[in-house]
Amino acid sequence: MSEKFSKIYDLSIKDPEKFWQEAANDIFWFKKPTKILNKSNPPFYKWYEDGVTNTCYNALDFHIDQGKGSKTALIYDSPITGNKSKFTYEELRSKVSKFAGALKDQGVNKGDRVIIYMPMIPEAVVAMLACARIGAIHSVVFGGFASNELASRIDDSKAKLLVTASCGFEPGRTVKYKPLVDEAIKQAQHKISKTILFQRKGQEVKLSAPMEISWDEAHANAKDTDCVEMNSNEFAYILYTSGTTGTPKGIVRDIGGHIVALKWTMKNIYNIDEDDIWWSASDIGWIVGHSYIVYAPLFKGCTTVLFEGKPVGTPDAGAFWKIISDYKVKSLFTAPTAFRAIKKEDPEGKFFSKYDLSKFQSLFLAGERADPDTIKWAENLLKVPVIDHWWQTETSWAISSNCTGIEMMKTKYGSACKAVPGYDVKIIKSNQTLAKPNEMGDIVVKLPLPPGTFPTLWNADQRYKENYMSNYEGYYQTYDAGHIDEDGYIWIMSRTDDIINVAGHRLSTGAIEEVLSEHQSVAECAVLGIADKLKGQLPIGLIVLKAGVEKDNETISKECVQMVRNKIGPVAAFKVAIVIKRLPKTRSGKILRGTIRKIADSVEYKMPPTIDDPAILDEIKEDLIKNNILKSA
C-alpha cells in the first residue's frame, strides 16, 4: 500500500476506537460519546453508545449554525417534467421543520415508523429528513414497487403512517401510485393510521377522507419543529432488501455511527469539500440514494443533485453530460449499467462533445461489477479517473475503493481497489482456511464492522446472526466471491451463487463476462451456469450489442466463444453466446442472473418485485428456445 493511505488504514484496523473517536469529533453531538465501542455481545457491537445527537441537525441545522444557511443544499432537476429548483440549507430546513410538525400533528412520534413511497422529488427528501428531525424511523420503498412488496414492508415495520405521491414519471409512461398504495393497504394485515399524498401537477387524484389527506392539507396547521435528541444507537431508518425466504430483510442503521461514517467518506473516499457540487445518479429507494443523494452530502455541507430522469431517454444519451455541465458537478456516482446504456446508445460519444465538463473531476461506479471495457470507454471519453468501488445495502458505504481524498492509487481494471479504512477484508476458501493472494474464495470482513454499517436486522436479531455472522466465526459474510492480489487489490468476481462448477472446476461468471465485454460490438452481457448432466454446469453468455453494429449475430457469437477459449481456456467449456435485444434488470440496474438461470433450467421462479420490465423474461425464454437451451413448452 502507498505510505499515506497505508498509515491511515493500519490505524483503523489496529486501533479502531482511536480512529473512529477522532472521526466522531467532526460531527455535532448534544452529548459527546465517552464509550466508543462496546464489544461485550458479539456480533451485536455498539458504536458511541452513550452519545446523543440527531441526523437532521447534522444534515441542516449544524451548517446554518456555522453561517452557511444561504448556501445551496439541494438542486432538483426533472427532464421528464421540465421542473427545476434549488433549495438553500435554510430553505430546506424550513420545509423539513414544517413537515416534521405535520407528522407530529398526525400522531407520529419518536420511534414510530413512517413508510415513504415516493418518486425522485424534493418532497421525498423533505419527508426523510422530517422523520429524522422528530426521531421517527423512516422506511423508503421504491416508488412504483409492487403492492404485495409494499404490503410486506408495512406489515414488518408496523408503520404508523405512509407518505406518497399521486404518481411517478418514467420515460414514456406514468406510474400511478394511488392504486398500488390502495391495494397494498388492503393486503397488509397491519393497518396504518393515515396516508399523506403529494399531488403532482396534472396527475391529481381523489382522496378518501379522513384516512387520506393531501400534502398541503397536512401542512395547514403545522408548526416549525425542533430536532429531538436521539441516542446514538437508536435507529435512523429501515431499508428492506429482498430475503431468500421471501420475507424482506429490514436493514437498520444506527444514528451516531451513520452520521460519523458517511461524513468521513465524503472527503476521504470521494474527495468532496463543502464548496463542491456532488451528484449521485440513483434513486432514494435504494441504499445509494439514502447514503449519497440525501445523507452524506448534507452531513458534509456540500450541494447535492436530485435527478428525476434516466441516463438515456430523458431525452437522449446526453442527459448525464447536461446535468454535469449545467450545475458544474465535480463528481458523479452511478451504476455501471447506466454507463453501459449510454455506451450502447452513443458508442462514439457524440452527445458528450456538446457539453462543457471542465469542472468534472471523477466518476465513481458501484452497484454491480464494472467491466474493464466500460471503465476504459468512460476514461477515454471523460479524461478523468473512473473508479469502481464495492459496497452493499448492509454496509451503507464502501468496503473497498480508491480513496481519492487520502491518496489516489493506480487503477487495476476489473478490481474494486483496496479495502477502505475500517474494513479488514479477507478471503476464506470452502475448507474454512484463509486464502493466499490470488486464490478464489468467499469475501468476508473481520468483526466488528466499522460504524455506519448494520448493527442488526429490524426485529430479527437471530436472522442477522444466522444469515451473516455464522458461516465464518468472527466474520461478516458478504456473499460475494473473489480474490485479493499480492498488492491488496480486491477483485469481486461474482455473488457466491454465481460461482459455477464445470466438471469440478470452480469458475467465476464475472471473469467470463469480463472477456465478453472486451468484444468491440458488445454493449453489455451476462454469463450464467445452466445445469448439465455430464459436467454439472455449463456457462452460456447472453450479449447485447451496441447501437449501429453491422456485423451479423452469428459471427459475433463465434468470435465471443473464441475469445473466452483464448483467454480462459477450454476448461471453461464455453460454447454458447446468444445475441439478445436486452437483459432483464432490477430498477437499480442489476442484471437478474439468478432468474435467467432458473428459466434456462426450467425451474419455477417468482417474478422479481424489482424487475424493470417483466416482458423481457418472455423475450429471454424465446431466445433460449431458439438456441436449443430450453425446450419449447
XYZ file of C-alpha atoms in Angstrom:
633
model
C 0.000 0.000 0.000
C 1.108 3.610 -0.547
C 2.535 5.302 2.537
C -0.117 7.902 3.421
C -3.047 5.578 2.791
C -1.278 2.675 4.468
C -0.727 4.659 7.671
C -4.396 5.672 7.931
C -5.662 2.209 7.010
C -3.371 0.473 9.535
C -4.562 2.746 12.360
C -8.218 1.974 11.515
C -7.556 -1.777 11.817
C -5.097 -1.810 14.743
C -6.834 0.839 16.874
C -10.382 1.274 15.540
C -11.574 3.028 18.689
C -8.974 5.767 18.388
C -9.609 6.095 14.652
C -13.387 6.401 14.956
C -13.224 8.609 18.056
C -11.248 11.098 16.001
C -13.776 10.899 13.141
C -16.624 11.430 15.632
C -15.153 14.815 16.585
C -16.204 16.095 13.155
C -19.964 15.836 13.783
C -22.408 17.602 16.092
C -23.306 15.895 19.367
C -25.758 17.091 22.003
C -23.663 14.845 24.249
C -20.307 13.540 23.055
C -19.777 9.791 23.471
C -17.283 8.554 26.035
C -17.777 4.870 25.106
C -16.583 4.453 21.531
C -17.093 0.697 21.021
C -18.950 -1.852 23.123
C -17.697 -5.348 22.208
C -19.391 -7.224 25.063
C -22.054 -9.041 22.988
C -20.699 -10.120 19.587
C -21.866 -9.941 16.841
C -24.011 -7.113 18.233
C -21.415 -4.378 18.510
C -22.347 -0.855 19.581
C -20.603 2.324 18.463
C -20.813 5.563 20.501
C -23.464 4.056 22.778
C -23.673 6.965 25.261
C -23.575 9.666 22.582
C -26.627 11.855 21.885
C -27.177 13.524 18.507
C -29.718 13.978 15.668
C -29.471 13.083 11.982
C -31.397 16.115 10.707
C -29.445 18.514 12.927
C -26.202 17.280 11.374
C -27.649 17.499 7.859
C -29.119 21.006 8.102
C -29.049 22.956 11.395
C -25.337 22.405 12.014
C -24.385 24.175 8.768
C -26.867 27.006 9.377
C -25.306 27.484 12.843
C -21.943 27.842 11.049
C -23.324 30.735 8.991
C -23.838 28.720 5.800
C -27.638 28.824 5.645
C -27.707 30.695 2.320
C -25.633 28.023 0.570
C -27.408 25.712 -1.917
C -28.127 22.359 -0.279
C -30.253 20.665 -2.937
C -30.629 21.045 -6.711
C -33.665 19.354 -8.262
C -33.791 18.688 -11.993
C -36.514 16.716 -13.765
C -36.041 16.464 -17.534
C -39.260 14.420 -17.629
C -41.464 17.245 -16.266
C -39.180 20.187 -17.071
C -39.199 21.264 -13.411
C -36.031 22.634 -11.815
C -35.468 24.186 -8.400
C -32.760 24.946 -5.845
C -33.029 24.996 -2.061
C -30.591 26.633 0.354
C -29.852 24.975 3.677
C -32.210 27.463 5.358
C -34.995 26.886 2.810
C -34.664 23.138 3.100
C -34.686 23.283 6.909
C -37.824 25.435 6.806
C -39.642 22.842 4.681
C -38.350 19.944 6.804
C -39.213 21.647 10.078
C -42.769 22.362 8.890
C -43.337 18.808 7.608
C -41.933 17.448 10.871
C -44.713 19.447 12.550
C -47.229 17.988 10.086
C -46.110 14.467 11.007
C -46.491 15.252 14.698
C -49.997 16.601 14.022
C -50.838 13.167 12.603
C -49.647 11.456 15.777
C -46.154 10.440 14.623
C -43.662 10.448 17.489
C -40.125 9.325 18.247
C -39.650 5.643 17.377
C -42.753 5.405 15.157
C -42.233 4.047 11.640
C -43.160 6.017 8.515
C -43.214 4.433 5.036
C -42.099 6.798 2.259
C -43.248 5.619 -1.193
C -42.335 8.470 -3.497
C -40.694 9.419 -6.779
C -37.486 11.457 -7.083
C -38.909 14.795 -5.962
C -37.755 17.239 -3.245
C -40.725 16.290 -1.053
C -39.242 12.791 -0.681
C -36.037 14.259 0.768
C -38.101 16.553 2.993
C -40.080 13.572 4.310
C -36.908 11.599 5.107
C -35.300 14.484 6.977
C -38.548 15.372 8.764
C -38.711 11.832 10.168
C -35.101 12.183 11.334
C -35.904 15.537 12.930
C -38.546 14.086 15.260
C -36.869 10.707 15.764
C -39.321 8.699 13.649
C -37.844 5.751 11.743
C -38.418 6.042 8.014
C -38.593 3.158 5.590
C -38.315 4.308 1.999
C -39.865 1.909 -0.511
C -39.010 2.440 -4.168
C -41.895 4.333 -5.780
C -43.807 2.023 -8.111
C -42.838 -1.155 -6.250
C -45.489 -3.888 -6.459
C -48.375 -3.716 -3.971
C -47.573 -7.045 -2.287
C -43.984 -5.899 -1.655
C -45.194 -2.612 -0.185
C -47.699 -4.546 1.958
C -44.973 -6.834 3.328
C -42.966 -3.766 4.381
C -45.982 -2.197 6.060
C -46.532 -5.436 7.981
C -42.912 -5.942 9.005
C -42.289 -2.351 10.076
C -45.744 -1.860 11.666
C -45.731 1.605 10.119
C -47.953 4.259 11.604
C -48.201 6.461 8.533
C -47.486 6.341 4.789
C -46.250 9.285 2.707
C -46.726 9.001 -1.043
C -47.423 10.939 -4.255
C -50.075 10.683 -6.939
C -47.609 9.264 -9.461
C -44.069 8.811 -10.686
C -42.823 9.537 -14.187
C -40.747 7.131 -16.254
C -39.593 7.761 -19.823
C -42.726 7.338 -21.931
C -45.049 6.312 -19.096
C -46.712 7.479 -15.905
C -46.760 5.122 -12.912
C -49.903 5.806 -10.898
C -49.081 5.260 -7.211
C -52.538 5.543 -5.657
C -53.925 2.191 -6.968
C -50.705 0.453 -5.868
C -50.924 2.009 -2.399
C -54.645 1.195 -2.082
C -54.001 -2.457 -2.943
C -51.042 -2.654 -0.536
C -53.092 -1.227 2.330
C -55.844 -3.728 1.512
C -53.358 -6.644 1.528
C -51.453 -5.589 4.657
C -52.548 -7.150 7.932
C -51.160 -4.219 9.894
C -53.276 -1.150 9.329
C -51.594 2.243 9.039
C -53.465 5.174 10.583
C -53.081 7.759 7.812
C -51.756 8.436 4.293
C -50.310 11.806 3.254
C -50.284 12.205 -0.536
C -48.420 14.800 -2.599
C -50.471 15.769 -5.650
C -48.308 16.068 -8.769
C -49.442 18.714 -11.229
C -51.766 17.328 -13.875
C -51.956 13.960 -12.067
C -54.146 14.849 -9.096
C -56.168 12.014 -7.576
C -59.260 11.867 -5.372
C -58.557 11.229 -1.697
C -60.744 9.399 0.820
C -61.143 11.471 3.975
C -60.294 11.119 6.812
C -57.768 8.321 6.192
C -56.058 10.184 3.353
C -55.005 13.814 3.281
C -53.033 15.846 0.782
C -49.533 17.207 1.398
C -50.983 20.730 1.514
C -53.734 19.756 3.965
C -51.173 18.141 6.251
C -49.324 21.450 6.418
C -52.452 23.508 7.200
C -51.802 23.987 10.930
C -48.262 22.591 11.112
C -45.734 24.425 13.250
C -41.965 24.521 12.929
C -40.445 21.702 14.957
C -37.043 21.419 16.595
C -34.751 18.389 16.446
C -35.304 15.668 19.032
C -32.257 14.440 20.972
C -31.549 10.854 19.946
C -29.346 8.188 21.451
C -26.569 7.141 19.110
C -27.797 3.529 18.943
C -31.424 4.338 18.149
C -32.399 3.665 14.548
C -32.405 6.238 11.750
C -34.172 4.080 9.191
C -35.131 0.616 7.931
C -34.268 -0.247 4.334
C -35.697 -3.533 3.133
C -33.773 -5.840 0.860
C -35.238 -8.988 -0.677
C -34.824 -12.051 1.501
C -34.178 -15.585 0.267
C -37.094 -16.881 2.347
C -39.499 -14.436 0.733
C -39.652 -12.308 3.884
C -37.880 -8.994 3.283
C -34.843 -8.256 5.450
C -35.049 -4.938 7.268
C -31.550 -3.456 7.274
C -31.347 -0.913 10.100
C -28.939 1.973 10.595
C -27.974 3.344 13.996
C -27.887 7.127 14.138
C -24.463 8.052 15.566
C -22.316 5.692 13.520
C -24.292 6.544 10.372
C -23.517 10.266 10.635
C -19.847 9.773 11.561
C -19.036 7.245 8.828
C -20.908 8.914 5.976
C -19.486 12.356 6.693
C -15.982 10.835 6.834
C -16.449 9.180 3.418
C -17.300 12.367 1.528
C -13.792 13.769 1.821
C -11.745 10.625 2.316
C -13.259 8.423 -0.397
C -14.802 10.925 -2.819
C -12.587 13.988 -2.184
C -15.645 16.248 -1.828
C -15.370 19.528 0.074
C -18.108 21.858 1.295
C -17.995 24.099 -1.800
C -18.339 21.209 -4.257
C -21.349 20.055 -6.286
C -21.945 16.324 -5.881
C -24.272 14.111 -7.873
C -25.345 10.564 -7.139
C -27.495 9.322 -10.017
C -29.531 6.708 -8.204
C -32.935 6.578 -6.516
C -33.856 7.293 -2.910
C -35.466 3.839 -2.783
C -32.023 2.221 -2.849
C -29.121 2.421 -0.414
C -27.085 4.653 -2.748
C -29.932 7.161 -2.683
C -30.130 7.098 1.110
C -26.409 7.440 1.657
C -25.267 9.609 -1.239
C -28.209 11.617 -2.534
C -29.525 12.614 0.879
C -27.406 11.979 3.949
C -23.654 12.015 3.274
C -23.573 15.177 1.094
C -25.791 17.072 3.543
C -23.720 15.896 6.533
C -20.698 17.255 4.647
C -22.397 20.557 3.897
C -21.910 20.442 0.114
C -24.550 20.680 -2.650
C -26.346 17.518 -3.783
C -28.244 16.956 -7.045
C -31.623 15.182 -7.122
C -32.267 13.995 -10.683
C -35.632 12.671 -11.865
C -34.518 11.101 -15.114
C -32.561 8.304 -16.761
C -29.156 8.034 -18.462
C -30.897 7.546 -21.826
C -34.376 8.531 -22.975
C -34.727 11.742 -20.933
C -34.386 12.931 -23.630
C -31.235 11.260 -25.027
C -27.835 9.720 -24.218
C -26.505 13.183 -23.321
C -28.711 13.554 -20.212
C -25.861 12.948 -17.744
C -23.473 15.305 -19.556
C -26.101 18.064 -19.486
C -26.564 17.811 -15.705
C -22.804 17.792 -15.089
C -22.376 20.795 -17.388
C -25.378 22.819 -16.129
C -24.511 22.527 -12.438
C -20.702 22.247 -12.621
C -20.734 18.847 -10.945
C -17.341 17.802 -9.543
C -18.045 14.070 -9.126
C -20.724 11.646 -10.252
C -21.589 8.361 -8.577
C -23.768 5.939 -10.544
C -24.126 2.284 -11.540
C -22.071 0.666 -14.323
C -25.325 -0.232 -16.051
C -26.020 3.486 -16.587
C -22.771 3.869 -18.487
C -23.339 0.683 -20.444
C -26.710 2.133 -21.505
C -25.030 5.376 -22.631
C -22.280 3.422 -24.415
C -24.891 1.265 -26.183
C -26.828 4.303 -27.458
C -23.866 6.559 -28.183
C -20.706 4.421 -28.549
C -18.802 7.261 -30.249
C -19.666 9.788 -27.512
C -21.220 12.284 -29.926
C -23.557 13.742 -27.293
C -20.640 14.270 -24.915
C -18.958 16.818 -27.197
C -21.940 19.178 -26.884
C -21.311 19.986 -23.222
C -18.719 21.674 -21.027
C -17.419 19.218 -18.410
C -14.343 21.257 -17.426
C -15.303 21.181 -13.712
C -15.803 17.410 -13.679
C -13.047 15.510 -11.833
C -14.089 11.912 -11.141
C -16.620 9.184 -11.852
C -17.432 6.518 -9.246
C -19.216 3.293 -10.200
C -20.858 0.742 -7.872
C -23.929 -1.458 -7.534
C -22.575 -4.295 -9.647
C -19.227 -5.234 -11.092
C -17.844 -2.660 -13.552
C -16.325 -4.488 -16.503
C -12.942 -3.148 -17.675
C -14.274 -2.301 -21.139
C -16.889 0.088 -19.718
C -14.308 1.713 -17.431
C -11.865 2.211 -20.313
C -14.625 3.596 -22.539
C -15.612 6.107 -19.828
C -11.963 7.054 -19.195
C -11.325 7.694 -22.886
C -14.444 9.829 -23.141
C -14.262 11.767 -19.847
C -10.471 12.054 -19.418
C -10.907 11.768 -15.615
C -10.351 8.895 -13.142
C -13.101 6.261 -13.324
C -13.287 4.367 -10.054
C -15.054 1.071 -9.465
C -15.790 0.613 -5.782
C -17.686 -2.034 -3.867
C -20.264 -1.887 -1.113
C -23.632 -3.237 -0.093
C -27.025 -2.247 1.307
C -25.879 -3.835 4.562
C -22.808 -1.609 4.891
C -24.259 1.721 3.609
C -20.809 2.841 2.448
C -17.841 1.470 0.527
C -15.988 -1.647 1.669
C -13.318 -1.178 -0.992
C -12.426 1.853 -3.086
C -9.736 4.113 -4.368
C -9.824 6.638 -1.515
C -9.205 9.720 -3.649
C -9.341 12.149 -0.728
C -6.497 10.323 1.039
C -4.256 9.252 -1.821
C -5.009 8.416 -5.451
C -3.944 4.869 -6.290
C -3.402 3.267 -9.662
C -6.315 1.571 -11.390
C -6.309 -2.163 -11.921
C -9.045 -2.864 -14.442
C -11.533 -5.350 -13.031
C -10.639 -4.643 -9.394
C -12.646 -2.538 -6.927
C -9.307 -1.323 -5.485
C -8.296 -1.787 -1.820
C -10.179 -2.179 1.447
C -11.331 1.175 2.820
C -10.133 2.176 6.321
C -12.369 0.400 8.847
C -12.789 -2.800 6.842
C -10.488 -5.782 7.486
C -11.272 -7.845 4.376
C -10.223 -11.488 3.990
C -10.818 -14.342 1.531
C -11.881 -17.678 3.047
C -11.882 -20.863 0.997
C -14.560 -23.561 1.131
C -12.384 -25.589 3.559
C -12.583 -22.664 6.036
C -8.921 -21.666 5.608
C -7.671 -18.200 4.677
C -6.793 -17.914 1.002
C -3.380 -16.917 -0.286
C -3.006 -13.962 -2.690
C -4.979 -14.537 -5.928
C -6.801 -17.600 -4.539
C -10.558 -17.535 -5.058
C -12.979 -17.785 -2.144
C -15.744 -16.121 -0.141
C -15.113 -12.485 0.699
C -15.583 -11.768 4.403
C -14.952 -8.827 6.754
C -13.453 -9.321 10.210
C -15.720 -8.184 13.036
C -16.504 -5.686 14.359
C -17.740 -3.880 11.278
C -16.997 -0.131 11.300
C -19.612 2.494 12.277
C -22.449 3.218 9.862
C -22.934 -0.413 8.855
C -25.875 -2.538 10.051
C -25.901 -3.437 13.764
C -28.758 -5.940 13.271
C -31.959 -6.547 11.259
C -35.291 -4.993 12.189
C -36.841 -7.205 14.891
C -34.708 -10.140 13.698
C -31.517 -10.471 15.767
C -31.388 -14.235 15.230
C -31.784 -13.927 11.471
C -28.979 -11.332 11.440
C -26.718 -13.724 13.309
C -27.595 -16.798 11.227
C -27.618 -15.110 7.799
C -24.491 -13.028 8.075
C -22.355 -13.916 11.088
C -22.471 -17.699 11.498
C -20.803 -19.331 8.489
C -17.389 -17.925 9.353
C -16.814 -17.377 13.074
C -15.789 -13.780 13.794
C -16.512 -12.578 10.239
C -19.309 -10.893 8.316
C -20.113 -12.915 5.194
C -20.642 -10.596 2.223
C -21.975 -13.325 -0.094
C -19.597 -12.019 -2.749
C -16.795 -14.173 -4.111
C -13.397 -13.168 -5.446
C -9.756 -12.813 -4.515
C -7.205 -10.332 -3.168
C -3.992 -9.943 -5.139
C -0.423 -9.500 -3.888
C -0.876 -5.683 -3.786
C -4.013 -5.846 -1.649
C -6.416 -5.100 -4.509
C -9.815 -6.759 -4.121
C -11.383 -8.494 -7.123
C -15.141 -9.023 -6.817
C -15.848 -11.720 -9.372
C -19.450 -12.661 -8.604
C -22.051 -13.253 -5.962
C -21.376 -16.519 -4.136
C -24.179 -18.209 -6.094
C -22.631 -17.049 -9.387
C -19.614 -19.322 -8.962
C -20.254 -22.217 -11.303
C -18.845 -25.715 -11.171
C -17.837 -27.054 -14.586
C -16.615 -30.653 -14.350
C -15.158 -29.989 -10.908
C -13.582 -26.632 -11.846
C -14.869 -23.592 -9.934
C -15.265 -20.747 -12.414
C -16.371 -17.164 -11.921
C -19.076 -15.953 -14.287
C -17.656 -12.454 -13.763
C -14.329 -13.484 -15.307
C -16.084 -14.776 -18.440
C -18.228 -11.619 -18.623
C -15.035 -9.566 -18.483
C -13.775 -11.291 -21.638
C -17.087 -10.915 -23.499
C -17.220 -7.197 -22.625
C -13.945 -6.688 -24.479
C -15.570 -7.537 -27.824
C -15.910 -4.316 -29.784
C -19.585 -4.956 -30.662
C -20.762 -5.914 -27.140
C -22.510 -3.240 -25.055
C -23.285 -5.476 -22.064
C -23.540 -9.132 -21.197
C -24.431 -11.734 -18.601
C -22.990 -15.208 -18.079
C -24.799 -17.911 -16.146
C -24.251 -21.568 -15.413
C -27.010 -23.875 -16.601
C -27.492 -27.436 -15.419
C -25.678 -30.128 -17.442
C -25.896 -33.879 -16.766
C -22.307 -34.527 -17.806
C -20.371 -31.564 -16.416
C -22.651 -30.350 -13.631
C -22.940 -26.865 -15.088
C -22.106 -25.193 -18.385
C -21.691 -21.451 -18.915
C -23.747 -19.618 -21.514
C -23.389 -15.971 -22.458
C -26.158 -13.501 -23.248
C -24.868 -10.468 -25.136
C -26.469 -7.144 -26.043
C -24.901 -5.279 -28.957
C -24.017 -1.601 -29.275
C -26.237 0.580 -31.460
C -25.297 0.576 -35.130
C -23.411 -2.744 -35.219
C -23.480 -4.107 -38.784
C -21.713 -7.459 -38.290
C -24.104 -10.433 -38.229
C -25.041 -12.063 -34.911
C -23.643 -15.487 -35.734
C -20.177 -14.087 -36.462
C -20.198 -12.073 -33.231
C -21.255 -15.157 -31.239
C -18.440 -17.246 -32.717
C -15.885 -14.508 -32.014
C -17.076 -14.247 -28.397
C -16.785 -18.007 -27.873
C -13.256 -17.951 -29.320
C -12.223 -15.014 -27.099
C -13.262 -16.930 -23.966
C -11.458 -20.032 -25.207
C -8.293 -17.970 -25.850
C -8.319 -16.052 -22.559
C -9.763 -18.529 -20.042
C -9.116 -21.785 -21.858
C -11.020 -24.924 -22.822
C -11.629 -25.619 -19.110
C -14.474 -23.061 -19.216
C -16.337 -25.247 -21.751
C -17.831 -22.029 -23.124
C -19.602 -22.774 -26.388
C -22.766 -20.658 -26.426
C -23.045 -16.876 -26.769
C -26.538 -15.680 -27.677
C -27.237 -12.184 -29.027
C -30.357 -10.734 -27.375
C -32.112 -7.356 -27.503
C -31.896 -6.522 -23.780
C -31.138 -8.002 -20.379
C -33.674 -8.245 -17.536
C -32.659 -5.911 -14.723
C -33.836 -4.557 -11.415
C -34.860 -0.909 -11.303
C -31.464 -0.158 -9.776
C -29.738 -1.695 -12.799
C -28.620 -5.110 -11.531
C -28.897 -7.949 -14.028
C -31.259 -10.706 -12.844
C -28.832 -13.572 -13.447
C -30.473 -15.889 -10.922
C -33.888 -15.521 -12.582
C -32.442 -16.147 -16.068
C -30.683 -19.261 -14.742
C -33.949 -20.625 -13.323
C -35.677 -20.030 -16.673
C -32.869 -21.834 -18.510
C -33.012 -24.763 -16.052
C -36.837 -24.933 -16.274
C -37.018 -24.281 -12.537
C -40.027 -22.495 -11.087
C -39.258 -18.879 -10.257
C -41.016 -15.964 -8.612
C -41.327 -12.752 -10.629
C -38.719 -10.453 -9.023
C -40.531 -7.468 -7.453
C -37.722 -5.141 -8.518
C -37.778 -6.060 -12.205
C -37.747 -3.084 -14.543
C -39.846 -4.685 -17.320
C -41.358 -8.180 -16.829
C -41.869 -8.596 -20.611
C -38.106 -9.087 -21.026
C -38.338 -12.507 -19.348
C -40.629 -13.751 -22.139
C -38.114 -12.452 -24.699
C -35.330 -14.347 -22.901
C -37.396 -17.566 -22.926
C -37.895 -17.253 -26.699
C -34.161 -16.657 -27.244
C -33.273 -19.707 -25.130
C -35.777 -21.884 -27.035
C -34.471 -20.594 -30.388
C -30.937 -21.564 -29.375
C -31.937 -25.035 -28.063
C -31.078 -24.160 -24.457
C -34.690 -24.507 -23.403
C -37.310 -26.848 -24.792
C -40.495 -25.282 -26.079
C -43.318 -25.584 -23.561
